[in-house]
């Protein structure tokens, strides 16, 4: 029987989606969730004692940067079918009126002709289990017009770019600064059979032609959204739509201010828990 290292991290639901990619990078092979914690599993045979000590040290430091109040507990346990248990907790999720996101292993009984997007929670952010993704998908569903050219900045799993095509966009380009995300997004583009229309590229927004896109989605952070606002404005056509997410309610004032200064008109907003997403039009 194999021995596993169980790393238990006290983390709220919002932190978990951010923790999972990090934990995958340090070699975790399975996860399980409880009400209060994320449990991550590593095979022990792969680690000698000194490696294990340095892993523990690095992990604590890493986790402090993600979540200041995360507590980490390490425990050695005997083999159990943790992956199967964890997978059972990941179910299809209806993220907007028309869109459902499901993992490859779950069945979704599509009685109402929904758009079903297949995303396995893996190494990247963007599975539909986070408010910021759901809010952007809702805005996309509301504002995207058929035939539009879309740029998705910080594509993560590629979920927004894939959704854009399924909602009628004629083309979508997803970009990211994380190479795991780019790789994962490409896999998801294939899994959803949109290779012909979705392109995943490693290229900053500033390098696209002026006035090239009808819609830009950016589920980033307040600061990144503000920093990139000029670039977004340049590559967006007049009257084009900018969907901004990754914003806390407390960020709203600053974002609205900045949008006003850069001649964007706010046309819609969506809220869920402490998050807000904004749709703004280039004037
Ligand atoms: N679009 C997905 C993922 C959002 S998470 C969704 O809505 O769920 C944010 C993503 O943006 C991460 O994958 C991160 O690597 C990427 N990112 C962060 N800063 C970026 C930047 N300056 N340019 C491009 N991508 C960035």
mmCIF file of N, CA, C and O in Angstrom, residues 9-107:
data_model
loop_
_atom_site.group_PDB
_atom_site.id
_atom_site.type_symbol
_atom_site.label_atom_id
_atom_site.label_comp_id
_atom_site.label_asym_id
_atom_site.label_seq_id
_atom_site.Cartn_x
_atom_site.Cartn_y
_atom_site.Cartn_z
ATOM 1 N N UNK A 9 -5.096 22.380 4.084
ATOM 2 C CA UNK A 9 -4.982 23.843 4.113
ATOM 3 C C UNK A 9 -6.345 24.427 4.451
ATOM 4 O O UNK A 9 -7.319 24.174 3.751
ATOM 5 N N UNK A 10 -6.409 25.187 5.516
ATOM 6 C CA UNK A 10 -7.682 25.822 5.849
ATOM 7 C C UNK A 10 -7.880 26.973 4.879
ATOM 8 O O UNK A 10 -7.097 27.904 4.826
ATOM 9 N N UNK A 11 -8.909 26.859 4.053
ATOM 10 C CA UNK A 11 -9.110 27.876 3.025
ATOM 11 C C UNK A 11 -10.581 27.928 2.669
ATOM 12 O O UNK A 11 -11.239 26.894 2.557
ATOM 13 N N UNK A 12 -11.081 29.125 2.501
ATOM 14 C CA UNK A 12 -12.475 29.306 2.094
ATOM 15 C C UNK A 12 -12.633 28.904 0.643
ATOM 16 O O UNK A 12 -11.648 28.689 -0.068
ATOM 17 N N UNK A 13 -13.874 28.808 0.197
ATOM 18 C CA UNK A 13 -14.127 28.372 -1.168
ATOM 19 C C UNK A 13 -13.422 29.231 -2.207
ATOM 20 O O UNK A 13 -12.936 28.744 -3.205
ATOM 21 N N UNK A 14 -13.380 30.546 -1.931
ATOM 22 C CA UNK A 14 -12.789 31.451 -2.915
ATOM 23 C C UNK A 14 -11.295 31.219 -3.083
ATOM 24 O O UNK A 14 -10.744 31.410 -4.150
ATOM 25 N N UNK A 15 -10.640 30.831 -1.981
ATOM 26 C CA UNK A 15 -9.188 30.635 -2.061
ATOM 27 C C UNK A 15 -8.835 29.307 -2.716
ATOM 28 O O UNK A 15 -7.762 29.151 -3.264
ATOM 29 N N UNK A 16 -9.781 28.366 -2.667
ATOM 30 C CA UNK A 16 -9.427 27.015 -3.122
ATOM 31 C C UNK A 16 -9.090 26.960 -4.599
ATOM 32 O O UNK A 16 -8.150 26.310 -5.007
ATOM 33 N N UNK A 17 -9.876 27.673 -5.383
ATOM 34 C CA UNK A 17 -9.629 27.596 -6.823
ATOM 35 C C UNK A 17 -8.262 28.176 -7.163
ATOM 36 O O UNK A 17 -7.648 27.799 -8.129
ATOM 37 N N UNK A 18 -7.799 29.101 -6.316
ATOM 38 C CA UNK A 18 -6.475 29.665 -6.562
ATOM 39 C C UNK A 18 -5.391 28.742 -6.028
ATOM 40 O O UNK A 18 -4.282 28.700 -6.537
ATOM 41 N N UNK A 19 -5.732 27.992 -4.969
ATOM 42 C CA UNK A 19 -4.729 27.103 -4.370
ATOM 43 C C UNK A 19 -4.467 25.873 -5.228
ATOM 44 O O UNK A 19 -3.338 25.403 -5.325
ATOM 45 N N UNK A 20 -5.525 25.360 -5.863
ATOM 46 C CA UNK A 20 -5.382 24.085 -6.581
ATOM 47 C C UNK A 20 -4.278 24.146 -7.652
ATOM 48 O O UNK A 20 -3.406 23.273 -7.676
ATOM 49 N N UNK A 21 -4.243 25.192 -8.510
ATOM 50 C CA UNK A 21 -3.153 25.244 -9.489
ATOM 51 C C UNK A 21 -1.773 25.260 -8.838
ATOM 52 O O UNK A 21 -0.848 24.594 -9.310
ATOM 53 N N UNK A 22 -1.649 25.994 -7.741
ATOM 54 C CA UNK A 22 -0.360 26.061 -7.047
ATOM 55 C C UNK A 22 0.035 24.699 -6.506
ATOM 56 O O UNK A 22 1.187 24.264 -6.628
ATOM 57 N N UNK A 23 -0.927 24.011 -5.923
ATOM 58 C CA UNK A 23 -0.628 22.706 -5.331
ATOM 59 C C UNK A 23 -0.305 21.675 -6.422
ATOM 60 O O UNK A 23 0.520 20.791 -6.215
ATOM 61 N N UNK A 24 -0.942 21.805 -7.581
ATOM 62 C CA UNK A 24 -0.609 20.908 -8.692
ATOM 63 C C UNK A 24 0.835 21.121 -9.121
ATOM 64 O O UNK A 24 1.547 20.176 -9.442
ATOM 65 N N UNK A 25 1.265 22.378 -9.097
ATOM 66 C CA UNK A 25 2.625 22.671 -9.522
ATOM 67 C C UNK A 25 3.666 22.059 -8.593
ATOM 68 O O UNK A 25 4.733 21.686 -9.036
ATOM 69 N N UNK A 26 3.371 21.961 -7.302
ATOM 70 C CA UNK A 26 4.351 21.337 -6.403
ATOM 71 C C UNK A 26 4.215 19.821 -6.401
ATOM 72 O O UNK A 26 4.934 19.136 -5.686
ATOM 73 N N UNK A 27 3.315 19.283 -7.204
ATOM 74 C CA UNK A 27 3.272 17.833 -7.396
ATOM 75 C C UNK A 27 2.094 17.117 -6.770
ATOM 76 O O UNK A 27 2.076 15.884 -6.728
ATOM 77 N N UNK A 28 1.115 17.844 -6.273
ATOM 78 C CA UNK A 28 -0.055 17.171 -5.690
ATOM 79 C C UNK A 28 -0.828 16.439 -6.780
ATOM 80 O O UNK A 28 -0.980 16.937 -7.880
ATOM 81 N N UNK A 29 -1.282 15.244 -6.436
ATOM 82 C CA UNK A 29 -1.932 14.425 -7.457
ATOM 83 C C UNK A 29 -3.422 14.260 -7.212
ATOM 84 O O UNK A 29 -4.134 13.737 -8.049
ATOM 85 N N UNK A 30 -3.884 14.664 -6.037
ATOM 86 C CA UNK A 30 -5.302 14.489 -5.754
ATOM 87 C C UNK A 30 -5.763 15.477 -4.714
ATOM 88 O O UNK A 30 -4.955 16.021 -3.960
ATOM 89 N N UNK A 31 -7.053 15.697 -4.716
ATOM 90 C CA UNK A 31 -7.631 16.682 -3.794
ATOM 91 C C UNK A 31 -8.928 16.174 -3.210
ATOM 92 O O UNK A 31 -9.603 15.342 -3.790
ATOM 93 N N UNK A 32 -9.244 16.709 -2.064
ATOM 94 C CA UNK A 32 -10.527 16.443 -1.448
ATOM 95 C C UNK A 32 -10.928 17.708 -0.707
ATOM 96 O O UNK A 32 -10.059 18.425 -0.219
ATOM 97 N N UNK A 33 -12.230 17.977 -0.664
ATOM 98 C CA UNK A 33 -12.632 19.201 0.021
ATOM 99 C C UNK A 33 -13.501 18.892 1.225
ATOM 100 O O UNK A 33 -14.329 17.987 1.182
ATOM 101 N N UNK A 34 -13.297 19.628 2.292
ATOM 102 C CA UNK A 34 -14.197 19.559 3.440
ATOM 103 C C UNK A 34 -14.820 20.940 3.590
ATOM 104 O O UNK A 34 -14.518 21.845 2.819
ATOM 105 N N UNK A 35 -15.674 21.112 4.600
ATOM 106 C CA UNK A 35 -16.327 22.422 4.782
ATOM 107 C C UNK A 35 -15.308 23.531 4.977
ATOM 108 O O UNK A 35 -15.505 24.652 4.548
ATOM 109 N N UNK A 36 -14.212 23.203 5.641
ATOM 110 C CA UNK A 36 -13.276 24.267 6.033
ATOM 111 C C UNK A 36 -11.922 24.192 5.347
ATOM 112 O O UNK A 36 -11.150 25.135 5.414
ATOM 113 N N UNK A 37 -11.623 23.054 4.728
ATOM 114 C CA UNK A 37 -10.256 22.874 4.227
ATOM 115 C C UNK A 37 -10.203 22.264 2.839
ATOM 116 O O UNK A 37 -11.139 21.599 2.394
ATOM 117 N N UNK A 38 -9.049 22.494 2.220
ATOM 118 C CA UNK A 38 -8.708 21.782 0.998
ATOM 119 C C UNK A 38 -7.638 20.763 1.380
ATOM 120 O O UNK A 38 -6.638 21.115 2.001
ATOM 121 N N UNK A 39 -7.879 19.489 1.061
ATOM 122 C CA UNK A 39 -6.892 18.452 1.359
ATOM 123 C C UNK A 39 -6.197 18.074 0.059
ATOM 124 O O UNK A 39 -6.850 17.784 -0.935
ATOM 125 N N UNK A 40 -4.847 18.098 0.079
ATOM 126 C CA UNK A 40 -4.069 17.795 -1.126
ATOM 127 C C UNK A 40 -3.202 16.578 -0.848
ATOM 128 O O UNK A 40 -2.698 16.427 0.255
ATOM 129 N N UNK A 41 -3.021 15.725 -1.864
ATOM 130 C CA UNK A 41 -2.298 14.472 -1.640
ATOM 131 C C UNK A 41 -1.113 14.305 -2.583
ATOM 132 O O UNK A 41 -1.214 14.540 -3.779
ATOM 133 N N UNK A 42 0.003 13.891 -1.983
ATOM 134 C CA UNK A 42 1.251 13.627 -2.714
ATOM 135 C C UNK A 42 1.691 12.210 -2.397
ATOM 136 O O UNK A 42 1.572 11.779 -1.251
ATOM 137 N N UNK A 43 2.238 11.502 -3.383
ATOM 138 C CA UNK A 43 2.773 10.173 -3.097
ATOM 139 C C UNK A 43 4.086 10.317 -2.338
ATOM 140 O O UNK A 43 4.953 11.077 -2.748
ATOM 141 N N UNK A 44 4.230 9.567 -1.238
ATOM 142 C CA UNK A 44 5.410 9.740 -0.395
ATOM 143 C C UNK A 44 6.679 9.140 -0.976
ATOM 144 O O UNK A 44 7.756 9.674 -0.769
ATOM 145 N N UNK A 45 6.575 8.025 -1.713
ATOM 146 C CA UNK A 45 7.796 7.346 -2.194
ATOM 147 C C UNK A 45 8.663 8.293 -3.010
ATOM 148 O O UNK A 45 9.846 8.074 -3.184
ATOM 149 N N UNK A 46 8.036 9.341 -3.552
ATOM 150 C CA UNK A 46 8.802 10.225 -4.414
ATOM 151 C C UNK A 46 9.647 11.215 -3.633
ATOM 152 O O UNK A 46 10.386 11.982 -4.188
ATOM 153 N N UNK A 47 9.526 11.210 -2.312
ATOM 154 C CA UNK A 47 10.206 12.232 -1.519
ATOM 155 C C UNK A 47 11.090 11.595 -0.460
ATOM 156 O O UNK A 47 10.635 10.811 0.324
ATOM 157 N N UNK A 48 12.387 11.947 -0.469
ATOM 158 C CA UNK A 48 13.180 11.512 0.670
ATOM 159 C C UNK A 48 13.028 12.566 1.772
ATOM 160 O O UNK A 48 12.407 13.602 1.574
ATOM 161 N N UNK A 49 13.595 12.261 2.922
ATOM 162 C CA UNK A 49 13.332 13.094 4.085
ATOM 163 C C UNK A 49 13.715 14.567 3.881
ATOM 164 O O UNK A 49 12.924 15.463 4.181
ATOM 165 N N UNK A 50 14.902 14.798 3.323
ATOM 166 C CA UNK A 50 15.341 16.198 3.220
ATOM 167 C C UNK A 50 14.507 16.951 2.184
ATOM 168 O O UNK A 50 14.178 18.124 2.344
ATOM 169 N N UNK A 51 14.141 16.231 1.107
ATOM 170 C CA UNK A 51 13.282 16.850 0.096
ATOM 171 C C UNK A 51 11.954 17.256 0.723
ATOM 172 O O UNK A 51 11.413 18.322 0.443
ATOM 173 N N UNK A 52 11.463 16.363 1.568
ATOM 174 C CA UNK A 52 10.182 16.596 2.210
ATOM 175 C C UNK A 52 10.250 17.830 3.106
ATOM 176 O O UNK A 52 9.338 18.658 3.118
ATOM 177 N N UNK A 53 11.350 17.950 3.838
ATOM 178 C CA UNK A 53 11.498 19.116 4.719
ATOM 179 C C UNK A 53 11.503 20.404 3.908
ATOM 180 O O UNK A 53 10.860 21.375 4.274
ATOM 181 N N UNK A 54 12.213 20.376 2.775
ATOM 182 C CA UNK A 54 12.268 21.624 2.019
ATOM 183 C C UNK A 54 10.932 21.899 1.331
ATOM 184 O O UNK A 54 10.529 23.043 1.195
ATOM 185 N N UNK A 55 10.226 20.838 0.944
ATOM 186 C CA UNK A 55 8.887 21.035 0.380
ATOM 187 C C UNK A 55 7.976 21.718 1.403
ATOM 188 O O UNK A 55 7.272 22.672 1.099
ATOM 189 N N UNK A 56 8.052 21.211 2.634
ATOM 190 C CA UNK A 56 7.202 21.778 3.692
ATOM 191 C C UNK A 56 7.523 23.252 3.904
ATOM 192 O O UNK A 56 6.629 24.085 4.036
ATOM 193 N N UNK A 57 8.809 23.536 3.909
ATOM 194 C CA UNK A 57 9.240 24.915 4.125
ATOM 195 C C UNK A 57 8.736 25.817 2.990
ATOM 196 O O UNK A 57 8.131 26.868 3.210
ATOM 197 N N UNK A 58 8.969 25.372 1.755
ATOM 198 C CA UNK A 58 8.564 26.167 0.587
ATOM 199 C C UNK A 58 7.052 26.375 0.545
ATOM 200 O O UNK A 58 6.571 27.443 0.203
ATOM 201 N N UNK A 59 6.335 25.298 0.877
ATOM 202 C CA UNK A 59 4.878 25.375 0.825
ATOM 203 C C UNK A 59 4.329 26.416 1.772
ATOM 204 O O UNK A 59 3.454 27.191 1.431
ATOM 205 N N UNK A 60 4.870 26.406 2.980
ATOM 206 C CA UNK A 60 4.385 27.386 3.973
ATOM 207 C C UNK A 60 4.609 28.803 3.462
ATOM 208 O O UNK A 60 3.740 29.659 3.585
ATOM 209 N N UNK A 61 5.781 29.032 2.869
ATOM 210 C CA UNK A 61 6.087 30.377 2.366
ATOM 211 C C UNK A 61 5.135 30.744 1.220
ATOM 212 O O UNK A 61 4.583 31.835 1.162
ATOM 213 N N UNK A 62 4.940 29.770 0.327
ATOM 214 C CA UNK A 62 4.080 29.970 -0.845
ATOM 215 C C UNK A 62 2.648 30.297 -0.417
ATOM 216 O O UNK A 62 2.013 31.213 -0.922
ATOM 217 N N UNK A 63 2.169 29.541 0.546
ATOM 218 C CA UNK A 63 0.782 29.710 0.979
ATOM 219 C C UNK A 63 0.567 31.048 1.663
ATOM 220 O O UNK A 63 -0.491 31.644 1.544
ATOM 221 N N UNK A 64 1.613 31.521 2.334
ATOM 222 C CA UNK A 64 1.481 32.841 2.978
ATOM 223 C C UNK A 64 1.237 33.928 1.935
ATOM 224 O O UNK A 64 0.532 34.896 2.192
ATOM 225 N N UNK A 65 1.795 33.755 0.738
ATOM 226 C CA UNK A 65 1.604 34.782 -0.290
ATOM 227 C C UNK A 65 0.215 34.712 -0.905
ATOM 228 O O UNK A 65 -0.296 35.685 -1.413
ATOM 229 N N UNK A 66 -0.398 33.530 -0.860
ATOM 230 C CA UNK A 66 -1.730 33.381 -1.439
ATOM 231 C C UNK A 66 -2.815 33.773 -0.439
ATOM 232 O O UNK A 66 -3.785 34.420 -0.767
ATOM 233 N N UNK A 67 -2.628 33.352 0.782
ATOM 234 C CA UNK A 67 -3.668 33.569 1.772
ATOM 235 C C UNK A 67 -3.007 33.754 3.125
ATOM 236 O O UNK A 67 -2.380 32.832 3.640
ATOM 237 N N UNK A 68 -3.130 34.939 3.688
ATOM 238 C CA UNK A 68 -2.400 35.257 4.914
ATOM 239 C C UNK A 68 -2.843 34.402 6.097
ATOM 240 O O UNK A 68 -2.079 34.128 6.997
ATOM 241 N N UNK A 69 -4.116 33.929 6.037
ATOM 242 C CA UNK A 69 -4.597 33.195 7.212
ATOM 243 C C UNK A 69 -4.689 31.683 6.989
ATOM 244 O O UNK A 69 -5.306 30.984 7.775
ATOM 245 N N UNK A 70 -4.090 31.195 5.901
ATOM 246 C CA UNK A 70 -4.160 29.755 5.638
ATOM 247 C C UNK A 70 -3.303 28.994 6.645
ATOM 248 O O UNK A 70 -2.151 29.323 6.862
ATOM 249 N N UNK A 71 -3.911 27.971 7.267
ATOM 250 C CA UNK A 71 -3.126 27.118 8.151
ATOM 251 C C UNK A 71 -2.862 25.818 7.423
ATOM 252 O O UNK A 71 -3.732 25.278 6.767
ATOM 253 N N UNK A 72 -1.628 25.311 7.571
ATOM 254 C CA UNK A 72 -1.259 24.097 6.858
ATOM 255 C C UNK A 72 -0.912 23.004 7.854
ATOM 256 O O UNK A 72 -0.147 23.234 8.779
ATOM 257 N N UNK A 73 -1.493 21.832 7.640
ATOM 258 C CA UNK A 73 -1.174 20.691 8.500
ATOM 259 C C UNK A 73 -0.746 19.530 7.601
ATOM 260 O O UNK A 73 -1.435 19.206 6.627
ATOM 261 N N UNK A 74 0.402 18.929 7.897
ATOM 262 C CA UNK A 74 0.906 17.792 7.120
ATOM 263 C C UNK A 74 0.623 16.503 7.893
ATOM 264 O O UNK A 74 0.761 16.453 9.103
ATOM 265 N N UNK A 75 0.253 15.442 7.156
ATOM 266 C CA UNK A 75 -0.068 14.175 7.811
ATOM 267 C C UNK A 75 0.259 13.064 6.819
ATOM 268 O O UNK A 75 -0.023 13.196 5.627
ATOM 269 N N UNK A 76 0.847 11.984 7.330
ATOM 270 C CA UNK A 76 1.088 10.832 6.444
ATOM 271 C C UNK A 76 -0.099 9.901 6.549
ATOM 272 O O UNK A 76 -0.547 9.589 7.643
ATOM 273 N N UNK A 77 -0.605 9.446 5.412
ATOM 274 C CA UNK A 77 -1.740 8.530 5.473
ATOM 275 C C UNK A 77 -1.546 7.371 4.504
ATOM 276 O O UNK A 77 -0.768 7.466 3.559
ATOM 277 N N UNK A 78 -2.286 6.297 4.744
ATOM 278 C CA UNK A 78 -2.232 5.141 3.869
ATOM 279 C C UNK A 78 -3.164 5.367 2.677
ATOM 280 O O UNK A 78 -4.033 6.226 2.706
ATOM 281 N N UNK A 79 -2.941 4.562 1.647
ATOM 282 C CA UNK A 79 -3.689 4.686 0.397
ATOM 283 C C UNK A 79 -5.209 4.734 0.608
ATOM 284 O O UNK A 79 -5.756 4.014 1.407
ATOM 285 N N UNK A 80 -5.834 5.597 -0.120
ATOM 286 C CA UNK A 80 -7.293 5.577 -0.207
ATOM 287 C C UNK A 80 -7.685 6.229 -1.523
ATOM 288 O O UNK A 80 -6.867 6.864 -2.162
ATOM 289 N N UNK A 81 -8.911 6.045 -1.901
ATOM 290 C CA UNK A 81 -9.281 6.519 -3.218
ATOM 291 C C UNK A 81 -9.724 7.980 -3.192
ATOM 292 O O UNK A 81 -10.850 8.326 -3.488
ATOM 293 N N UNK A 82 -8.757 8.852 -2.877
ATOM 294 C CA UNK A 82 -9.105 10.259 -2.709
ATOM 295 C C UNK A 82 -9.539 10.928 -3.988
ATOM 296 O O UNK A 82 -10.413 11.766 -4.001
ATOM 297 N N UNK A 83 -8.922 10.527 -5.109
ATOM 298 C CA UNK A 83 -9.262 11.214 -6.347
ATOM 299 C C UNK A 83 -10.720 11.000 -6.736
ATOM 300 O O UNK A 83 -11.417 11.911 -7.140
ATOM 301 N N UNK A 84 -11.156 9.757 -6.566
ATOM 302 C CA UNK A 84 -12.536 9.434 -6.908
ATOM 303 C C UNK A 84 -13.498 10.219 -6.021
ATOM 304 O O UNK A 84 -14.493 10.754 -6.477
ATOM 305 N N UNK A 85 -13.139 10.316 -4.755
ATOM 306 C CA UNK A 85 -13.999 11.064 -3.825
ATOM 307 C C UNK A 85 -14.066 12.528 -4.207
ATOM 308 O O UNK A 85 -15.112 13.157 -4.162
ATOM 309 N N UNK A 86 -12.914 13.069 -4.579
ATOM 310 C CA UNK A 86 -12.873 14.491 -4.927
ATOM 311 C C UNK A 86 -13.666 14.753 -6.208
ATOM 312 O O UNK A 86 -14.441 15.690 -6.287
ATOM 313 N N UNK A 87 -13.474 13.860 -7.191
ATOM 314 C CA UNK A 87 -14.165 14.052 -8.467
ATOM 315 C C UNK A 87 -15.669 14.059 -8.289
ATOM 316 O O UNK A 87 -16.382 14.785 -8.979
ATOM 317 N N UNK A 88 -16.145 13.271 -7.332
ATOM 318 C CA UNK A 88 -17.596 13.231 -7.087
ATOM 319 C C UNK A 88 -18.123 14.596 -6.648
ATOM 320 O O UNK A 88 -19.296 14.890 -6.819
ATOM 321 N N UNK A 89 -17.270 15.389 -6.032
ATOM 322 C CA UNK A 89 -17.745 16.695 -5.540
ATOM 323 C C UNK A 89 -17.807 17.742 -6.655
ATOM 324 O O UNK A 89 -18.389 18.787 -6.486
ATOM 325 N N UNK A 90 -17.168 17.456 -7.808
ATOM 326 C CA UNK A 90 -17.184 18.409 -8.916
ATOM 327 C C UNK A 90 -18.344 18.050 -9.844
ATOM 328 O O UNK A 90 -18.299 17.022 -10.504
ATOM 329 N N UNK A 91 -19.344 18.872 -9.862
ATOM 330 C CA UNK A 91 -20.548 18.571 -10.643
ATOM 331 C C UNK A 91 -20.748 19.616 -11.737
ATOM 332 O O UNK A 91 -20.190 20.695 -11.654
ATOM 333 N N UNK A 92 -21.583 19.275 -12.748
ATOM 334 C CA UNK A 92 -21.917 20.304 -13.735
ATOM 335 C C UNK A 92 -22.527 21.509 -13.026
ATOM 336 O O UNK A 92 -23.262 21.343 -12.058
ATOM 337 N N UNK A 93 -22.204 22.685 -13.510
ATOM 338 C CA UNK A 93 -22.705 23.885 -12.844
ATOM 339 C C UNK A 93 -23.326 24.835 -13.873
ATOM 340 O O UNK A 93 -22.728 25.099 -14.918
ATOM 341 N N UNK A 94 -24.541 25.272 -13.585
ATOM 342 C CA UNK A 94 -25.224 26.215 -14.482
ATOM 343 C C UNK A 94 -24.737 27.600 -14.117
ATOM 344 O O UNK A 94 -25.069 28.128 -13.068
ATOM 345 N N UNK A 95 -23.915 28.193 -14.990
ATOM 346 C CA UNK A 95 -23.263 29.448 -14.637
ATOM 347 C C UNK A 95 -24.032 30.673 -15.107
ATOM 348 O O UNK A 95 -23.822 31.766 -14.604
ATOM 349 N N UNK A 96 -24.898 30.501 -16.096
ATOM 350 C CA UNK A 96 -25.711 31.614 -16.585
ATOM 351 C C UNK A 96 -26.973 31.000 -17.174
ATOM 352 O O UNK A 96 -27.164 29.791 -17.116
ATOM 353 N N UNK A 97 -27.844 31.822 -17.761
ATOM 354 C CA UNK A 97 -29.090 31.287 -18.316
ATOM 355 C C UNK A 97 -28.831 30.194 -19.338
ATOM 356 O O UNK A 97 -29.536 29.197 -19.391
ATOM 357 N N UNK A 98 -27.804 30.408 -20.166
ATOM 358 C CA UNK A 98 -27.606 29.485 -21.294
ATOM 359 C C UNK A 98 -26.413 28.545 -21.150
ATOM 360 O O UNK A 98 -26.278 27.618 -21.933
ATOM 361 N N UNK A 99 -25.509 28.818 -20.197
ATOM 362 C CA UNK A 99 -24.247 28.073 -20.168
ATOM 363 C C UNK A 99 -24.115 27.149 -18.963
ATOM 364 O O UNK A 99 -24.385 27.540 -17.831
ATOM 365 N N UNK A 100 -23.669 25.917 -19.249
ATOM 366 C CA UNK A 100 -23.357 24.938 -18.209
ATOM 367 C C UNK A 100 -21.892 24.542 -18.371
ATOM 368 O O UNK A 100 -21.431 24.324 -19.493
ATOM 369 N N UNK A 101 -21.163 24.465 -17.263
ATOM 370 C CA UNK A 101 -19.785 23.964 -17.327
ATOM 371 C C UNK A 101 -19.738 22.617 -16.629
ATOM 372 O O UNK A 101 -20.276 22.471 -15.527
ATOM 373 N N UNK A 102 -19.118 21.641 -17.296
ATOM 374 C CA UNK A 102 -19.049 20.318 -16.666
ATOM 375 C C UNK A 102 -17.667 19.698 -16.834
ATOM 376 O O UNK A 102 -16.993 19.945 -17.832
ATOM 377 N N UNK A 103 -17.242 18.887 -15.858
ATOM 378 C CA UNK A 103 -15.991 18.155 -16.026
ATOM 379 C C UNK A 103 -16.209 16.966 -16.964
ATOM 380 O O UNK A 103 -17.348 16.525 -17.142
ATOM 381 N N UNK A 104 -15.123 16.447 -17.546
ATOM 382 C CA UNK A 104 -15.258 15.383 -18.551
ATOM 383 C C UNK A 104 -15.927 14.135 -17.980
ATOM 384 O O UNK A 104 -16.596 13.413 -18.699
ATOM 385 N N UNK A 105 -15.750 13.904 -16.672
ATOM 386 C CA UNK A 105 -16.236 12.649 -16.103
ATOM 387 C C UNK A 105 -17.701 12.703 -15.659
ATOM 388 O O UNK A 105 -18.271 11.699 -15.282
ATOM 389 N N UNK A 106 -18.330 13.883 -15.719
ATOM 390 C CA UNK A 106 -19.720 13.977 -15.255
ATOM 391 C C UNK A 106 -20.675 14.017 -16.448
ATOM 392 O O UNK A 106 -20.346 14.545 -17.499
ATOM 393 N N UNK A 107 -21.842 13.420 -16.268
ATOM 394 C CA UNK A 107 -22.879 13.468 -17.296
ATOM 395 C C UNK A 107 -23.748 14.691 -17.038
ATOM 396 O O UNK A 107 -24.040 15.013 -15.889
#
